[in-house]
Short mmCIF file of C-alpha atoms in Angstrom, two decimals:
data_model
loop_
_atom_site.label_atom_id
_atom_site.label_comp_id
_atom_site.label_asym_id
_atom_site.label_seq_id
_atom_site.Cartn_x
_atom_site.Cartn_y
_atom_site.Cartn_z
CA MET Y 9 59.70 236.89 132.28
CA GLU Y 10 58.20 238.74 128.65
CA LYS Y 11 59.58 237.24 125.72
CA LEU Y 12 58.19 237.55 122.01
CA ILE Y 13 57.01 234.57 120.20
CA ASN Y 14 55.73 234.07 116.36
CA ILE Y 15 52.78 231.81 115.94
CA THR Y 16 50.76 230.59 113.11
CA LEU Y 17 46.98 230.71 113.74
CA LYS Y 18 44.31 228.48 111.92
CA VAL Y 19 41.23 230.14 112.77
CA TRP Y 20 37.72 228.73 111.81
CA ARG Y 21 35.76 231.13 109.61
CA GLN Y 22 31.82 230.85 109.00
CA ARG Y 23 29.44 233.44 107.95
CA GLY Y 24 26.57 231.82 109.26
CA PRO Y 25 24.61 228.63 110.83
CA GLN Y 26 23.77 228.04 107.36
CA GLU Y 27 27.07 228.55 105.69
CA LYS Y 28 30.02 226.46 105.04
CA GLY Y 29 32.92 227.05 107.06
CA ALA Y 30 36.39 226.61 106.36
CA PHE Y 31 40.05 227.53 108.57
CA GLU Y 32 41.91 230.41 107.55
CA THR Y 33 45.55 230.75 108.47
CA HIS Y 34 47.37 233.96 109.59
CA LYS Y 35 50.98 234.20 111.00
CA LEU Y 36 51.47 236.70 114.01
CA ASP Y 37 55.22 237.56 114.91
CA GLY Y 38 56.13 239.37 118.11
CA ILE Y 39 53.12 238.29 120.29
CA SER Y 40 54.22 239.01 124.25
CA THR Y 41 53.77 235.87 126.08
CA GLU Y 42 52.59 237.87 128.54
CA SER Y 43 49.26 239.10 126.68
CA SER Y 44 46.06 237.05 126.90
CA PHE Y 45 44.87 234.68 124.17
CA LEU Y 46 41.68 237.10 123.70
CA GLU Y 47 44.43 240.17 123.53
CA MET Y 48 46.50 238.13 120.78
CA LEU Y 49 43.02 237.41 118.92
CA ASP Y 50 42.57 241.29 118.97
CA ILE Y 51 46.06 241.74 118.00
CA LEU Y 52 44.95 239.56 114.98
CA ASN Y 53 41.66 241.48 114.40
CA GLU Y 54 43.81 244.75 114.38
CA LYS Y 55 46.01 243.32 111.51
CA LEU Y 56 42.94 242.16 109.80
CA VAL Y 57 40.97 245.54 109.44
CA ASN Y 58 44.18 247.46 108.67
CA GLU Y 59 44.32 245.13 105.73
CA GLY Y 60 40.98 245.83 104.92
CA LYS Y 61 39.70 242.25 106.02
CA GLU Y 62 36.64 241.37 108.08
CA PRO Y 63 37.64 240.31 111.63
CA VAL Y 64 37.53 237.37 113.37
CA VAL Y 65 34.19 237.09 115.35
CA PHE Y 66 34.46 235.88 119.03
CA ASP Y 67 32.59 236.13 122.05
CA HIS Y 68 33.73 237.57 124.90
CA ASP Y 69 32.59 240.11 128.07
CA CYS Y 70 34.27 240.41 131.47
CA ARG Y 71 37.46 238.94 130.54
CA GLU Y 72 37.88 237.73 134.07
CA GLY Y 73 36.80 234.01 133.97
CA ILE Y 74 33.19 234.86 135.64
CA CYS Y 75 30.88 235.27 132.52
CA GLY Y 76 31.89 231.71 130.65
CA MET Y 77 31.18 233.70 127.31
CA CYS Y 78 34.74 233.25 125.95
CA SER Y 79 34.07 229.74 124.66
CA LEU Y 80 36.86 228.73 122.10
CA TYR Y 81 38.05 225.25 121.38
CA ILE Y 82 42.05 225.39 121.19
CA ASN Y 83 44.28 223.01 120.01
CA GLY Y 84 41.72 220.20 120.66
CA HIS Y 85 40.70 221.36 124.07
CA PRO Y 86 37.85 223.46 125.68
CA HIS Y 87 39.33 227.06 126.81
CA GLY Y 88 42.85 225.92 125.77
CA PRO Y 89 45.70 223.77 127.39
CA ASP Y 90 45.74 225.29 130.67
CA GLU Y 91 43.78 223.54 133.53
CA ASP Y 92 40.80 225.24 135.49
CA ILE Y 93 40.60 228.40 133.18
CA THR Y 94 38.39 230.12 130.71
CA THR Y 95 40.09 231.22 127.64
CA CYS Y 96 40.19 234.90 128.92
CA GLN Y 97 42.67 233.51 131.49
CA LEU Y 98 44.69 231.64 128.99
CA HIS Y 99 47.90 233.52 128.42
CA MET Y 100 50.33 233.10 125.39
CA ARG Y 101 53.22 232.00 127.47
CA LYS Y 102 51.40 228.59 127.35
CA PHE Y 103 52.37 228.42 123.65
CA LYS Y 104 56.07 227.83 121.89
CA ASP Y 105 57.85 229.89 119.55
CA GLY Y 106 56.65 228.71 115.70
CA GLU Y 107 53.72 226.93 117.24
CA THR Y 108 50.69 226.46 115.16
CA ILE Y 109 47.45 227.20 117.24
CA THR Y 110 43.95 225.73 115.97
CA VAL Y 111 41.02 227.68 117.06
CA GLU Y 112 37.57 226.54 116.65
CA PRO Y 113 34.06 227.10 118.04
CA TRP Y 114 32.18 224.75 120.39
CA ARG Y 115 31.23 221.82 118.58
CA SER Y 116 27.51 220.80 119.26
CA ALA Y 117 24.17 220.25 117.67
CA GLY Y 118 22.84 222.24 120.56
CA PHE Y 119 25.14 225.28 120.08
CA PRO Y 120 24.94 226.35 116.17
CA VAL Y 121 27.66 228.80 115.11
CA ILE Y 122 26.17 232.22 114.97
CA ARG Y 123 29.44 233.56 112.97
CA ASP Y 124 33.03 232.33 113.12
CA LEU Y 125 33.88 231.65 116.59
CA MET Y 126 30.86 232.65 118.21
CA VAL Y 127 28.17 229.90 118.91
CA ASP Y 128 24.32 230.55 120.14
CA ARG Y 129 24.22 229.23 123.80
CA LYS Y 130 20.59 230.15 124.28
CA ALA Y 131 19.72 226.27 124.69
CA PHE Y 132 21.55 226.48 128.29
CA ASP Y 133 19.14 229.62 129.04
CA LYS Y 134 16.03 227.38 127.87
CA ILE Y 135 17.24 224.43 130.12
CA ILE Y 136 17.10 226.72 133.18
CA GLN Y 137 13.99 228.22 132.30
CA ALA Y 138 12.79 224.92 131.97
CA GLY Y 139 13.07 224.20 135.90
CA GLY Y 140 16.07 225.86 137.24
CA TYR Y 141 14.22 228.17 139.65
CA VAL Y 142 12.51 227.87 142.93
CA ASN Y 143 8.70 229.03 144.29
CA VAL Y 144 8.76 229.34 148.40
CA ASN Y 145 7.14 231.86 150.48
CA THR Y 146 9.69 232.50 152.93
CA GLY Y 147 8.10 235.19 154.73
CA GLY Y 148 10.38 238.23 155.97
CA ILE Y 149 14.21 238.42 155.53
CA PRO Y 150 15.25 236.86 159.08
CA ASP Y 151 12.82 233.90 158.36
CA ALA Y 152 14.16 233.02 155.25
CA ASN Y 153 17.47 233.26 156.83
CA ALA Y 154 16.74 230.78 159.62
CA ILE Y 155 15.98 227.58 157.38
CA PRO Y 156 18.50 225.23 159.00
CA ILE Y 157 20.94 223.91 156.36
CA SER Y 158 24.06 221.75 157.14
CA LYS Y 159 27.79 223.08 156.00
CA ILE Y 160 28.42 220.01 153.82
CA ASP Y 161 24.98 220.35 152.20
CA ALA Y 162 25.75 223.94 151.66
CA ASP Y 163 29.25 223.62 150.76
CA GLU Y 164 28.20 221.25 147.77
CA ALA Y 165 25.42 223.56 146.88
CA MET Y 166 27.65 226.38 146.56
CA ASP Y 167 30.19 223.99 144.48
CA SER Y 168 27.22 223.39 142.10
CA ALA Y 169 26.43 226.73 141.95
CA SER Y 170 29.73 227.37 140.64
CA CYS Y 171 28.89 226.41 137.23
CA ILE Y 172 29.09 229.32 134.71
CA GLY Y 173 27.31 227.82 132.14
CA CYS Y 174 30.20 228.30 129.65
CA GLY Y 175 29.37 224.91 127.64
CA ALA Y 176 33.08 223.30 127.82
CA CYS Y 177 31.33 220.40 129.03
CA VAL Y 178 29.44 219.92 126.20
CA ALA Y 179 32.39 220.66 123.80
CA ALA Y 180 34.66 218.12 125.52
CA CYS Y 181 32.01 215.43 125.44
CA LYS Y 182 32.26 213.17 122.36
CA ASN Y 183 28.08 212.80 122.39
CA GLY Y 184 27.69 216.38 122.85
CA SER Y 185 26.02 215.95 126.29
CA ALA Y 186 24.81 218.78 128.54
CA MET Y 187 24.45 216.24 131.55
CA LEU Y 188 27.04 217.90 133.64
CA PHE Y 189 25.70 221.45 133.39
CA VAL Y 190 22.35 220.29 134.04
CA SER Y 191 22.93 218.04 137.01
CA ALA Y 192 25.05 221.13 138.59
CA LYS Y 193 22.05 223.06 138.20
CA VAL Y 194 19.81 220.47 139.57
CA SER Y 195 21.86 219.86 142.25
CA GLN Y 196 22.47 223.39 143.59
CA LEU Y 197 18.59 223.36 144.28
CA ALA Y 198 18.32 219.48 145.30
CA LEU Y 199 20.78 219.93 148.13
CA LEU Y 200 18.80 222.73 149.65
CA PRO Y 201 15.30 222.46 151.46
CA GLN Y 202 13.97 225.61 149.67
CA GLY Y 203 14.28 223.33 146.16
CA ARG Y 204 12.82 220.23 147.81
CA VAL Y 205 8.98 221.39 146.99
CA GLU Y 206 9.61 221.13 143.23
CA ALA Y 207 12.64 218.80 142.90
CA ALA Y 208 10.35 215.98 140.72
CA ARG Y 209 8.68 218.38 138.53
CA ARG Y 210 12.41 220.07 137.92
CA ALA Y 211 14.27 216.91 137.16
CA LYS Y 212 11.91 216.01 134.43
CA ALA Y 213 11.46 219.34 132.91
CA MET Y 214 15.13 219.98 132.80
CA VAL Y 215 16.11 216.60 131.59
CA ALA Y 216 13.27 217.01 128.83
CA LYS Y 217 14.40 220.36 127.50
CA MET Y 218 17.82 219.41 127.18
CA ASP Y 219 16.99 216.14 125.04
CA GLU Y 220 14.33 218.34 122.96
CA LEU Y 221 17.10 220.70 122.13
CA GLY Y 222 19.83 217.99 120.56
CA PHE Y 223 22.29 217.34 123.27
CA GLY Y 224 23.73 213.76 123.42
CA ASN Y 225 23.54 211.19 125.87
CA CYS Y 226 26.08 210.61 128.73
CA THR Y 227 28.54 207.79 128.60
CA ASN Y 228 30.71 208.83 131.38
CA THR Y 229 33.91 209.42 129.82
CA GLN Y 230 34.38 211.99 132.41
CA ALA Y 231 35.86 214.39 129.70
CA CYS Y 232 33.29 217.24 130.97
CA GLU Y 233 34.92 217.01 134.34
CA MET Y 234 38.29 217.33 133.14
CA GLU Y 235 37.63 220.33 130.91
CA CYS Y 236 35.63 222.05 133.17
CA PRO Y 237 37.17 225.34 134.16
CA LYS Y 238 35.09 225.66 137.56
CA ASN Y 239 35.89 221.67 138.59
CA ILE Y 240 32.10 221.02 138.74
CA SER Y 241 32.35 217.18 139.77
CA ILE Y 242 30.58 214.07 137.83
CA SER Y 243 29.05 213.35 141.36
CA ASN Y 244 26.16 215.84 140.28
CA ILE Y 245 25.42 213.55 137.18
CA ALA Y 246 24.37 210.78 139.73
CA ARG Y 247 22.75 212.79 141.73
CA LEU Y 248 20.15 213.77 138.88
CA ASN Y 249 20.06 210.58 137.93
CA ARG Y 250 18.71 209.53 141.19
CA GLU Y 251 16.42 212.73 141.30
CA PHE Y 252 15.02 211.82 137.96
CA LEU Y 253 14.33 208.20 138.68
CA LYS Y 254 12.66 209.45 142.19
CA ALA Y 255 10.30 211.64 140.19
CA LYS Y 256 9.67 208.66 137.54
CA PHE Y 257 8.76 206.60 140.51
CA LYS Y 258 6.50 209.15 142.27
CA ASP Y 259 4.80 209.17 138.54
#
């Protein structure tokens, strides 16, 4: 049942990657518990604009939990206190009347702040470009569709491919590691016969690019798996390690 709550927002404001940021405090009254977190931020921005102030910059697109752009760190959790969802799917019923809510951008050397709550996530695109693809001559459509793949492998590959690259794993990791993301992208191809031809080059190239871009090392705390909105398993990290070691042995 809908009800109205009053909240206090502590929102991170930062004019650019080289600027010093700080929290701003705003009070919002009469927020519907049926509104989404992003709708609440829309209300905040409308209030700020009416007061002649600059609105808070935050990233969003689909608002359907598909694109992963709504990357906010809320009360110490990537995407907020609810489980298995992105920020755009978080609703204000998860918060109490009178609660103070702290909103921050992702914190990682690999994701510099562009402005306020928006970060630059091009690092993930660069990792994909380094090796997250296949070159294969499949012939016609029937030939490509005739490659036998077991259901277990197909299901695992699809589970890995469900990663939306939002960066919650990096934000959750005390080291700012991108291992869960990279391992998911390696796994979705390593599990399939089409991805085996370039497997060695892919594992080395993507890990090297990840290290180059400033992401930290994995220390297996499992925080990434706990906060992932798509339930990507850390078993993928074990597979990435195996793929990487096999590639090094081939060298």
